[in-house]
Amino acid sequence: MLKLIAFLFPALRGPALRPMALAAVFFVAFALVGCAGLPPRGLTAEAPTLAIPASAATELGRAATSLNSPPDGLSSMRPLIEASFALDARLELMRRATSSLDIQTYQLGNDKTGRLLLREMRNAARRGVRVRLLLDDFYTAGMDRLLLGLAAEPNAEVRLFNPFVNARDHSSGRWLEFFTDFRRLNHRMHNKLFVADGAMVIAGGRNLADEYFLRSESANFIDFELLLAGPVVPESAAIFDTYWNSDVVYPLQRVASTSRTPAELKADFEEATSPAHAPPPDPLPITDLLGDLPLGAQLANVGELKWMRAEANATADSPNKALGVMAHPTEPLAQRFHEMVATAQSNVVVISPYFIPGDEGMERIRMGRAHGVNITVITNSLADSDEPLVNINYNRYRVDMLKLGVNLYEVSTQQLRRAGQFRDLLKKARGRLHAKLALVDRQWVLLGSMNLDPRSARLNTEFGVRVRSFDLTQALLFAYQLDDIEGVYRVTLKPDGQNVQWVGTGDVQNEVLDSEPDSSMLTRLQLLLFSWFVPTDQL
């Protein structure tokens, strides 16, 4: 417990926790224990609501029917590789929706992207569209008034997964509540799902904030999503319903109080989401990286709309994972992912921003290599991870993976800027990997919200889609240059066979480094010290 205190409150770190500061922490913690807790779920349960099925009466319903005609059990899909096209697809779906929007996300930014999307939700609600917004509550500090402004609309409702109850306006207060109720609040909903009119769905790894759409001035994420229509959509919508109606989810108004009237909340919302605070994105190129027009242009010529067609299935953890309750041992999404990868006959490519294989993962890697399966892993370098503590535990497996013959690559901003594809996109911001992908035998693609680390496996809930498609696999190999990777460091064993080195790519120099690329000695020393404070399964 003292390790956790030292991690959460940096001022207390040192050879010994400062007695007066520690006493103050416990005083505030016990004070919070006496504050209001979550209301009993049985007294606050709302009547279940379900997704509105796709209909030919809606524009998106007709487009989905056209894409999937004749019906053959396959789904239609369009890759959303570039962030600008992914944001545009959401805006188009929100503006064209006429029956329902069901949006589930881990993070909704209190920034220009988050506010732009909130305004579009409000506009849709005012057109008569039923809007259901489901947020994990970890990143909503200080956003209650904004969210209550949306919820004040008759057709809009906001619910929170595993919510905080006290000190909702300040992150520092939330950390204290996190400490006092750690066992509950350490479980988060990491799912990302966007369903429009029950006809089209966006699935993948992007949260709804600036950095996930290359709109941040400091650091941006490289990510991937699919826009889908067909049988996978009602599967996804049913998963949303399971979460929306679960015992771990509470209506916003049950935990967020305000003295402002609905009219005042709406006025505040109007100001906060005005173009001054939520500017529109820059104009799009004519086509995306794969030669596809923006979604709006495609929907304008729906009779000529052609997407990839493939078998696709949606799956997710049970929301009860947040309660520590699982129906059976194979239920976690991580387990199903590992079982799918274990079927590989020739090659596996894993892309994960946070990668900690653990003993089970290493055993699967050994088995795959013993059967001649070529395995490639792409993850973030220490310098470019937004969760550098994860890097500590990942480092423990690097040498063993390399000895087994795994191809190991680490993403680096400095290397990405040498690759033409990302140089102009990143500009002055850092570039970080956030896509969660696995390609198996060049015919299966696994995507979604799940990282390959203990937190995704044991603590967070996750959502994913499995697709069987050679065409999609080829598109991803092309888009991310996976057959000739640039803009990364290749990690190799040193001649001693016991340590690693980094070989640059993307230029003629191909520099070789003997220490963590682009990171200072101070950073490496801090992480070494922090590793004492944080247990592996809490990263």
Coordinates of C-alpha atoms in Angstrom, one line a residue, residues 9-539:
F9 CA 1.6 11.3 -4.5
P10 CA 5.1 12.1 -5.9
A11 CA 5.9 14.6 -3.1
L12 CA 5.9 11.7 -0.7
R13 CA 8.6 9.7 -2.5
G14 CA 11.9 9.2 -0.9
P15 CA 13.9 6.9 1.4
A16 CA 11.0 7.3 3.9
L17 CA 7.5 8.7 3.4
R18 CA 7.3 12.1 5.2
P19 CA 5.3 11.5 8.4
M20 CA 3.4 14.8 8.4
A21 CA 2.5 14.5 4.7
L22 CA 1.5 10.9 5.1
A23 CA -0.7 11.8 8.0
A24 CA -2.3 14.5 5.9
V25 CA -3.0 12.0 3.1
F26 CA -4.7 9.6 5.5
F27 CA -6.7 12.4 7.1
V28 CA -8.1 13.5 3.7
A29 CA -8.6 9.9 2.6
F30 CA -10.6 9.0 5.7
A31 CA -12.6 12.2 5.2
L32 CA -13.5 11.1 1.8
V33 CA -14.5 7.7 3.0
G34 CA -17.2 9.5 5.0
C35 CA -18.5 11.3 1.9
A36 CA -21.3 10.1 -0.2
G37 CA -20.8 6.8 -2.0
L38 CA -22.5 5.3 -5.0
P39 CA -26.3 5.0 -4.5
P40 CA -27.5 1.4 -4.3
R41 CA -28.0 0.3 -7.9
G42 CA -31.4 -1.2 -7.2
L43 CA -32.8 2.1 -6.1
T44 CA -31.4 4.0 -9.2
A45 CA -31.9 1.4 -12.0
E46 CA -33.5 2.9 -15.1
A47 CA -35.7 0.9 -17.4
P48 CA -33.5 -0.9 -20.0
T49 CA -33.3 0.8 -23.4
L50 CA -32.2 -1.0 -26.5
A51 CA -30.5 -0.1 -29.8
I52 CA -32.8 1.1 -32.6
P53 CA -32.4 -1.3 -35.6
A54 CA -31.3 -0.1 -39.0
S55 CA -34.2 1.0 -41.2
A56 CA -34.6 1.7 -44.9
A57 CA -36.4 4.8 -43.8
T58 CA -33.0 6.4 -43.0
E59 CA -30.3 7.5 -45.4
L60 CA -27.6 5.4 -43.5
G61 CA -29.9 2.4 -43.5
R62 CA -30.4 2.6 -47.2
A63 CA -26.6 3.0 -47.7
A64 CA -26.0 -0.1 -45.5
T65 CA -28.5 -2.1 -47.5
S66 CA -26.9 -1.1 -50.8
L67 CA -23.5 -2.0 -49.5
N68 CA -24.7 -5.4 -48.3
S69 CA -26.8 -6.4 -51.3
P70 CA -27.4 -9.2 -51.8
P71 CA -27.2 -10.2 -48.1
D72 CA -24.7 -13.1 -47.7
G73 CA -23.7 -13.0 -44.1
L74 CA -20.6 -10.8 -44.8
S75 CA -20.1 -7.3 -43.6
S76 CA -18.8 -4.3 -45.6
M77 CA -15.9 -2.3 -44.3
R78 CA -13.7 0.7 -45.0
P79 CA -10.4 1.2 -43.2
L80 CA -10.0 4.5 -41.4
I81 CA -6.2 4.8 -41.3
E82 CA -5.8 8.6 -41.5
A83 CA -7.0 10.5 -38.4
S84 CA -8.5 13.3 -40.5
F85 CA -10.8 10.9 -42.4
A86 CA -11.7 9.1 -39.2
L87 CA -12.9 12.4 -37.6
D88 CA -14.7 13.3 -40.8
A89 CA -16.5 10.0 -40.9
R90 CA -17.9 10.6 -37.4
L91 CA -19.0 14.1 -38.3
E92 CA -20.8 12.8 -41.5
L93 CA -22.5 10.0 -39.6
M94 CA -23.7 12.3 -36.8
R95 CA -25.0 14.9 -39.3
R96 CA -26.8 12.3 -41.4
A97 CA -28.2 10.2 -38.5
T98 CA -32.0 10.5 -38.2
S99 CA -32.9 7.8 -35.6
S100 CA -30.1 7.1 -33.1
L101 CA -26.4 7.7 -32.1
D102 CA -24.9 5.3 -29.6
I103 CA -21.4 6.4 -28.6
Q104 CA -19.1 4.6 -26.1
T105 CA -15.6 5.8 -25.3
Y106 CA -12.9 5.7 -22.6
Q107 CA -11.9 9.4 -23.1
L108 CA -13.8 12.4 -24.4
G109 CA -11.5 15.3 -24.4
N110 CA -12.4 18.7 -22.9
D111 CA -10.7 20.2 -26.0
K112 CA -11.6 21.4 -29.5
T113 CA -12.3 17.8 -30.8
G114 CA -14.3 16.7 -27.8
R115 CA -16.4 19.9 -27.8
L116 CA -17.0 19.7 -31.5
L117 CA -18.3 16.2 -31.2
L118 CA -20.5 17.1 -28.2
R119 CA -22.0 19.9 -30.3
E120 CA -22.8 17.5 -33.1
M121 CA -24.5 15.2 -30.6
R122 CA -26.5 18.1 -29.3
N123 CA -27.5 19.1 -32.8
A124 CA -28.6 15.6 -33.6
A125 CA -30.6 15.4 -30.4
R126 CA -32.4 18.6 -31.4
R127 CA -33.3 17.0 -34.8
G128 CA -35.0 14.2 -32.9
V129 CA -32.2 11.7 -32.9
R130 CA -31.9 9.6 -29.8
V131 CA -28.4 10.2 -28.4
R132 CA -26.8 7.8 -25.9
L133 CA -23.3 8.8 -24.7
L134 CA -21.5 6.3 -22.5
L135 CA -18.3 7.4 -20.9
D136 CA -15.8 5.9 -18.6
D137 CA -15.5 8.3 -15.7
F138 CA -11.8 8.4 -15.3
Y139 CA -11.1 11.5 -17.5
T140 CA -14.3 13.5 -16.9
A141 CA -13.0 15.7 -14.0
G142 CA -14.3 19.3 -14.5
M143 CA -16.6 18.3 -17.3
D144 CA -19.9 17.8 -15.4
R145 CA -21.4 21.1 -16.4
L146 CA -20.6 20.5 -20.1
L147 CA -22.0 17.0 -20.0
L148 CA -25.1 18.0 -18.1
G149 CA -25.7 20.6 -20.8
L150 CA -25.9 17.8 -23.4
A151 CA -28.1 15.7 -21.0
A152 CA -30.5 18.6 -20.6
E153 CA -31.6 18.0 -24.2
P154 CA -34.8 15.8 -24.2
N155 CA -33.4 13.3 -26.7
A156 CA -29.9 13.0 -25.1
E157 CA -28.7 10.9 -22.2
V158 CA -25.2 10.6 -20.7
R159 CA -24.2 7.7 -18.5
L160 CA -20.9 7.0 -16.7
F161 CA -19.1 3.7 -16.2
N162 CA -17.9 3.0 -12.7
P163 CA -18.2 6.6 -11.6
F164 CA -16.4 8.7 -9.1
V165 CA -18.7 10.3 -6.6
N166 CA -16.7 12.9 -4.6
A167 CA -14.6 15.9 -5.7
R168 CA -15.8 15.5 -9.3
D169 CA -14.4 18.9 -10.4
H170 CA -10.7 18.3 -9.5
S171 CA -8.3 15.6 -10.6
S172 CA -6.4 15.8 -7.3
G173 CA -9.6 15.1 -5.4
R174 CA -10.2 12.2 -7.7
W175 CA -6.8 10.7 -7.0
L176 CA -7.7 10.7 -3.3
E177 CA -11.0 9.0 -3.9
F178 CA -9.2 6.5 -6.2
F179 CA -6.9 5.7 -3.2
T180 CA -9.8 5.2 -0.8
D181 CA -11.8 3.0 -3.2
F182 CA -8.9 1.5 -5.2
R183 CA -10.3 -2.0 -5.7
R184 CA -13.4 -0.6 -7.4
L185 CA -12.1 2.4 -9.2
N186 CA -9.1 0.6 -10.6
H187 CA -11.4 -1.1 -13.1
R188 CA -12.1 1.1 -16.2
M189 CA -14.1 0.8 -19.4
H190 CA -11.6 1.0 -22.2
N191 CA -14.1 0.2 -25.0
K192 CA -14.5 2.5 -28.1
L193 CA -17.6 2.1 -30.2
F194 CA -19.7 4.4 -32.4
V195 CA -23.0 3.3 -33.9
A196 CA -25.1 5.5 -36.2
D197 CA -28.8 4.7 -37.0
G198 CA -28.1 1.0 -36.2
A199 CA -26.7 0.9 -39.7
M200 CA -23.0 1.8 -39.5
V201 CA -20.3 1.4 -36.8
I202 CA -16.8 2.7 -36.2
A203 CA -14.6 0.3 -34.2
G204 CA -11.0 0.6 -33.3
G205 CA -8.6 2.3 -30.9
R206 CA -9.3 6.1 -31.1
N207 CA -10.6 8.0 -28.1
L208 CA -12.5 11.3 -28.8
A209 CA -9.8 13.9 -28.1
D210 CA -7.4 16.1 -30.1
E211 CA -4.3 13.8 -29.9
Y212 CA -6.2 10.9 -31.5
F213 CA -7.0 13.0 -34.6
L214 CA -3.6 14.7 -35.1
R215 CA -5.0 18.0 -33.7
S216 CA -2.7 18.3 -30.7
E217 CA 0.3 20.7 -30.7
S218 CA 2.3 18.5 -28.3
A219 CA 1.8 14.8 -29.0
N220 CA -0.4 12.8 -31.4
F221 CA -1.3 9.1 -31.8
I222 CA -1.0 6.9 -34.8
D223 CA -4.2 4.7 -34.7
F224 CA -6.5 2.6 -36.8
E225 CA -10.3 2.0 -37.1
L226 CA -12.8 0.3 -39.3
L227 CA -16.1 1.8 -40.6
L228 CA -18.4 -1.2 -40.9
A229 CA -21.9 -2.0 -42.2
G230 CA -23.7 -5.3 -42.2
P231 CA -24.2 -8.1 -39.7
V232 CA -21.4 -6.9 -37.4
V233 CA -23.4 -3.7 -36.7
P234 CA -26.3 -5.3 -34.7
E235 CA -23.7 -7.5 -32.9
S236 CA -21.9 -4.3 -31.8
A237 CA -25.1 -2.5 -30.9
A238 CA -26.1 -5.4 -28.7
I239 CA -22.8 -5.1 -26.9
F240 CA -23.4 -1.4 -26.4
D241 CA -26.8 -2.2 -24.9
T242 CA -25.2 -4.7 -22.5
Y243 CA -23.0 -2.0 -21.1
W244 CA -25.6 0.8 -21.2
N245 CA -28.0 -1.3 -19.0
S246 CA -25.4 -2.8 -16.8
D247 CA -25.1 -2.5 -13.0
V248 CA -21.7 -0.7 -13.4
V249 CA -23.2 2.2 -15.3
Y250 CA -25.0 5.2 -13.7
P251 CA -26.9 8.1 -15.3
L252 CA -24.8 11.3 -15.1
Q253 CA -27.4 13.1 -13.0
R254 CA -27.2 10.4 -10.3
V255 CA -23.6 11.3 -9.4
A256 CA -23.2 14.9 -10.8
S257 CA -25.1 17.6 -9.0
T258 CA -25.6 21.2 -10.1
S259 CA -27.6 24.3 -9.0
R260 CA -28.0 25.5 -12.5
T261 CA -31.3 25.2 -14.3
P262 CA -31.6 23.3 -17.6
A263 CA -31.8 26.6 -19.5
E264 CA -28.6 27.8 -17.9
L265 CA -26.8 24.5 -18.6
K266 CA -27.9 24.7 -22.3
A267 CA -26.6 28.3 -22.5
D268 CA -23.3 27.2 -20.9
F269 CA -23.1 24.4 -23.4
E270 CA -23.8 26.7 -26.3
E271 CA -20.9 28.9 -25.4
A272 CA -18.4 26.1 -24.6
T273 CA -19.0 24.4 -27.9
S274 CA -19.1 27.5 -30.1
P275 CA -16.7 27.6 -33.1
A276 CA -14.4 29.7 -30.9
H277 CA -13.9 26.7 -28.6
A278 CA -14.6 23.9 -31.1
P279 CA -13.3 24.9 -34.5
P280 CA -14.0 22.6 -37.4
P281 CA -11.2 20.4 -38.8
D282 CA -9.1 21.4 -41.8
P283 CA -10.3 20.5 -45.2
L284 CA -9.6 16.9 -46.3
P285 CA -7.5 15.8 -49.2
I286 CA -9.4 14.6 -52.3
T287 CA -8.8 10.9 -51.3
D288 CA -7.3 9.0 -48.4
L289 CA -4.1 6.9 -48.4
L290 CA -6.0 4.0 -50.0
G291 CA -7.6 6.2 -52.7
D292 CA -11.1 6.4 -51.1
L293 CA -13.2 9.6 -51.2
P294 CA -14.4 11.2 -47.9
L295 CA -17.5 9.4 -46.5
G296 CA -19.8 12.3 -47.5
A297 CA -18.8 12.0 -51.1
Q298 CA -19.2 8.3 -51.0
L299 CA -22.7 8.5 -49.5
A300 CA -23.7 11.1 -52.1
N301 CA -23.2 8.3 -54.8
V302 CA -24.4 5.4 -52.7
G303 CA -25.3 3.4 -55.8
E304 CA -21.6 3.3 -56.7
L305 CA -20.4 2.7 -53.1
K306 CA -17.9 -0.2 -53.0
W307 CA -16.3 -1.3 -49.7
M308 CA -14.4 -4.4 -48.8
R309 CA -16.6 -7.4 -48.0
A310 CA -15.6 -10.0 -45.4
E311 CA -16.6 -12.1 -42.5
A312 CA -16.6 -9.9 -39.3
N313 CA -17.6 -10.5 -35.7
A314 CA -17.7 -8.2 -32.7
T315 CA -16.9 -9.3 -29.2
A316 CA -16.2 -7.7 -25.8
D317 CA -15.5 -8.3 -22.2
S318 CA -18.6 -8.4 -19.9
P319 CA -19.1 -5.1 -18.1
N320 CA -19.1 -7.3 -14.9
K321 CA -15.4 -7.6 -15.3
A322 CA -15.3 -4.3 -13.4
L323 CA -16.9 -6.1 -10.5
G324 CA -14.3 -8.9 -10.6
V325 CA -17.0 -11.3 -11.9
M326 CA -16.4 -13.4 -15.0
A327 CA -18.8 -16.1 -16.2
H328 CA -16.0 -18.6 -17.1
P329 CA -12.2 -18.6 -17.5
T330 CA -12.3 -18.1 -21.3
E331 CA -14.6 -15.1 -21.2
P332 CA -12.0 -12.2 -21.2
L333 CA -11.3 -10.8 -24.6
A334 CA -7.6 -11.1 -24.1
Q335 CA -8.0 -14.9 -23.8
R336 CA -9.9 -15.1 -27.0
F337 CA -7.3 -12.9 -28.7
H338 CA -4.4 -15.3 -27.6
E339 CA -6.4 -18.3 -28.8
M340 CA -6.9 -16.7 -32.2
V341 CA -3.2 -15.9 -32.5
A342 CA -2.3 -19.4 -31.5
T343 CA -3.9 -20.8 -34.6
A344 CA -1.3 -19.0 -36.8
Q345 CA 0.3 -21.3 -39.4
S346 CA 2.9 -18.9 -41.0
N347 CA 3.1 -15.4 -39.6
V348 CA 1.8 -13.0 -37.0
V349 CA 2.2 -9.2 -36.8
V350 CA 1.2 -7.6 -33.5
I351 CA 0.9 -3.8 -33.2
S352 CA 0.3 -2.7 -29.6
P353 CA 1.3 0.6 -27.9
Y354 CA 1.7 -1.2 -24.6
F355 CA 3.1 -4.7 -24.8
I356 CA 3.8 -6.9 -21.8
P357 CA 3.6 -10.5 -23.0
G358 CA 3.9 -12.1 -19.5
D359 CA 4.7 -15.7 -18.9
E360 CA 1.6 -17.0 -20.8
G361 CA 2.4 -14.8 -23.8
M362 CA 6.0 -15.9 -23.9
E363 CA 5.0 -19.5 -23.9
R364 CA 2.7 -18.9 -26.9
I365 CA 5.6 -17.1 -28.6
R366 CA 7.8 -20.1 -28.0
M367 CA 5.2 -22.5 -29.3
G368 CA 4.7 -20.4 -32.4
R369 CA 8.4 -20.1 -33.2
A370 CA 8.8 -23.9 -32.6
H371 CA 6.3 -24.4 -35.4
G372 CA 8.1 -22.0 -37.7
V373 CA 5.7 -19.1 -37.3
N374 CA 7.3 -15.7 -38.1
I375 CA 6.4 -13.2 -35.4
T376 CA 6.7 -9.5 -35.5
V377 CA 6.0 -7.1 -32.7
I378 CA 5.7 -3.3 -33.1
T379 CA 5.4 -1.1 -29.9
N380 CA 6.4 2.3 -28.6
S381 CA 9.9 3.2 -27.6
L382 CA 10.5 4.5 -24.1
A383 CA 10.9 8.1 -25.3
D384 CA 7.6 8.0 -27.1
S385 CA 5.3 6.0 -24.8
D386 CA 2.6 8.0 -23.0
E387 CA 2.7 5.3 -20.3
P388 CA 6.5 4.9 -19.8
L389 CA 6.0 2.8 -16.6
V390 CA 4.7 0.0 -18.9
N391 CA 8.1 0.1 -20.7
I392 CA 9.8 -1.2 -17.5
N393 CA 7.9 -4.5 -17.6
Y394 CA 8.1 -4.8 -21.4
N395 CA 11.9 -4.4 -21.1
R396 CA 12.1 -7.6 -19.1
Y397 CA 11.0 -9.7 -22.1
R398 CA 13.0 -8.1 -24.9
V399 CA 16.1 -10.2 -24.8
D400 CA 14.1 -13.5 -24.5
M401 CA 11.9 -12.5 -27.4
L402 CA 14.9 -11.7 -29.6
K403 CA 16.5 -15.0 -28.6
L404 CA 13.4 -16.8 -29.8
G405 CA 13.7 -15.0 -33.2
V406 CA 10.9 -12.4 -32.8
N407 CA 11.2 -9.3 -35.1
L408 CA 11.0 -6.4 -32.6
Y409 CA 10.4 -2.8 -33.6
E410 CA 9.9 0.4 -31.5
V411 CA 8.2 3.5 -32.7
S412 CA 10.2 6.8 -32.4
T413 CA 9.2 10.3 -33.2
Q414 CA 12.7 11.1 -34.5
Q415 CA 12.6 8.1 -36.8
L416 CA 9.0 8.8 -37.9
R417 CA 10.0 12.3 -39.0
R418 CA 12.4 10.7 -41.4
A419 CA 9.6 8.8 -43.1
G420 CA 7.8 10.9 -45.7
Q421 CA 4.3 9.5 -44.7
F422 CA 4.4 11.0 -41.2
R423 CA 6.8 14.0 -41.5
D424 CA 4.2 16.6 -42.5
L425 CA 1.5 15.1 -40.2
L426 CA 3.5 15.2 -37.0
K427 CA 5.1 18.7 -37.6
K428 CA 6.4 19.7 -34.2
A429 CA 4.3 17.3 -32.1
R430 CA 5.5 13.9 -30.9
G431 CA 4.2 10.8 -32.6
R432 CA 3.1 7.8 -30.6
L433 CA 1.7 4.5 -31.6
H434 CA -1.9 3.8 -30.3
A435 CA -3.2 1.3 -32.8
K436 CA -4.1 -2.2 -31.5
L437 CA -3.9 -4.7 -34.3
A438 CA -2.9 -8.2 -35.0
L439 CA -2.5 -9.7 -38.5
V440 CA -2.6 -13.5 -38.6
D441 CA -1.5 -15.5 -41.7
R442 CA -2.3 -12.5 -43.9
Q443 CA -6.0 -13.3 -43.8
W444 CA -7.2 -12.5 -40.2
V445 CA -7.2 -9.0 -38.7
L446 CA -7.9 -8.5 -35.0
L447 CA -8.6 -4.8 -34.0
G448 CA -10.2 -2.9 -31.2
S449 CA -9.4 -1.3 -27.9
M450 CA -7.3 -4.0 -26.2
N451 CA -3.6 -3.6 -25.4
L452 CA -1.5 -6.6 -24.8
D453 CA -0.7 -5.9 -21.2
P454 CA -2.0 -7.1 -17.8
R455 CA -4.3 -4.1 -17.4
S456 CA -6.3 -4.9 -20.5
A457 CA -6.3 -8.6 -19.6
R458 CA -7.3 -8.4 -16.0
L459 CA -8.7 -5.0 -15.1
N460 CA -10.2 -3.0 -17.9
T461 CA -13.1 -4.0 -20.2
E462 CA -12.3 -4.1 -23.9
F463 CA -14.1 -4.3 -27.3
G464 CA -12.8 -5.9 -30.5
V465 CA -13.6 -7.0 -34.0
R466 CA -12.3 -10.0 -35.8
V467 CA -12.2 -9.9 -39.6
R468 CA -11.3 -12.6 -42.1
S469 CA -10.1 -10.6 -45.2
F470 CA -7.0 -11.0 -47.4
D471 CA -7.8 -7.6 -48.9
L472 CA -7.9 -5.8 -45.6
T473 CA -4.7 -7.4 -44.5
Q474 CA -3.0 -6.3 -47.7
A475 CA -4.3 -2.7 -47.3
L476 CA -2.8 -2.6 -43.8
L477 CA 0.5 -4.0 -44.9
F478 CA 0.6 -1.3 -47.5
A479 CA -0.6 1.6 -45.3
Y480 CA 1.8 0.8 -42.4
Q481 CA 4.6 -0.4 -44.7
L482 CA 4.8 -3.6 -42.6
D483 CA 6.8 -5.5 -45.2
D484 CA 9.5 -2.8 -45.3
I485 CA 9.1 -0.9 -42.0
E486 CA 10.4 2.6 -41.8
G487 CA 10.2 5.3 -39.1
V488 CA 11.0 2.9 -36.3
Y489 CA 14.0 1.4 -34.5
R490 CA 14.7 -2.3 -35.1
V491 CA 15.7 -3.9 -31.8
T492 CA 18.4 -6.5 -32.0
L493 CA 20.7 -8.4 -29.7
K494 CA 24.2 -7.1 -29.1
P495 CA 27.0 -9.5 -30.0
D496 CA 27.1 -10.6 -26.4
G497 CA 23.6 -12.1 -26.8
Q498 CA 22.5 -10.7 -23.5
N499 CA 21.7 -7.1 -24.2
V500 CA 19.9 -5.1 -26.9
Q501 CA 20.7 -2.3 -29.3
W502 CA 18.6 -0.2 -31.6
V503 CA 19.1 0.1 -35.4
G504 CA 17.5 3.2 -37.0
T505 CA 15.4 3.0 -40.2
G506 CA 14.1 5.5 -42.7
D507 CA 17.4 7.0 -43.8
V508 CA 20.8 6.0 -45.2
Q509 CA 22.6 6.3 -41.9
N510 CA 20.8 3.5 -40.0
E511 CA 22.4 4.6 -36.8
V512 CA 23.0 2.0 -34.0
L513 CA 22.4 2.9 -30.4
D514 CA 23.3 1.1 -27.2
S515 CA 20.8 2.9 -24.9
E516 CA 17.1 3.7 -25.1
P517 CA 16.6 5.9 -28.1
D518 CA 15.9 9.6 -27.7
S519 CA 15.5 9.3 -23.9
S520 CA 17.6 11.0 -21.3
M521 CA 19.6 9.2 -18.5
L522 CA 17.4 11.0 -16.0
T523 CA 14.2 9.5 -17.6
R524 CA 15.7 6.0 -17.5
L525 CA 16.8 6.5 -13.9
Q526 CA 13.4 7.8 -12.8
L527 CA 11.7 4.8 -14.4
L528 CA 14.0 2.4 -12.7
L529 CA 13.1 4.0 -9.3
F530 CA 9.4 4.1 -10.1
S531 CA 9.4 0.4 -10.9
W532 CA 9.8 -0.2 -7.2
F533 CA 6.5 1.6 -6.5
V534 CA 4.1 0.1 -9.1
P535 CA 3.2 -3.6 -9.2
T536 CA 3.1 -5.1 -12.7
D537 CA -0.6 -6.0 -12.7
Q538 CA -1.6 -2.4 -11.9
L539 CA 0.1 -0.8 -15.0

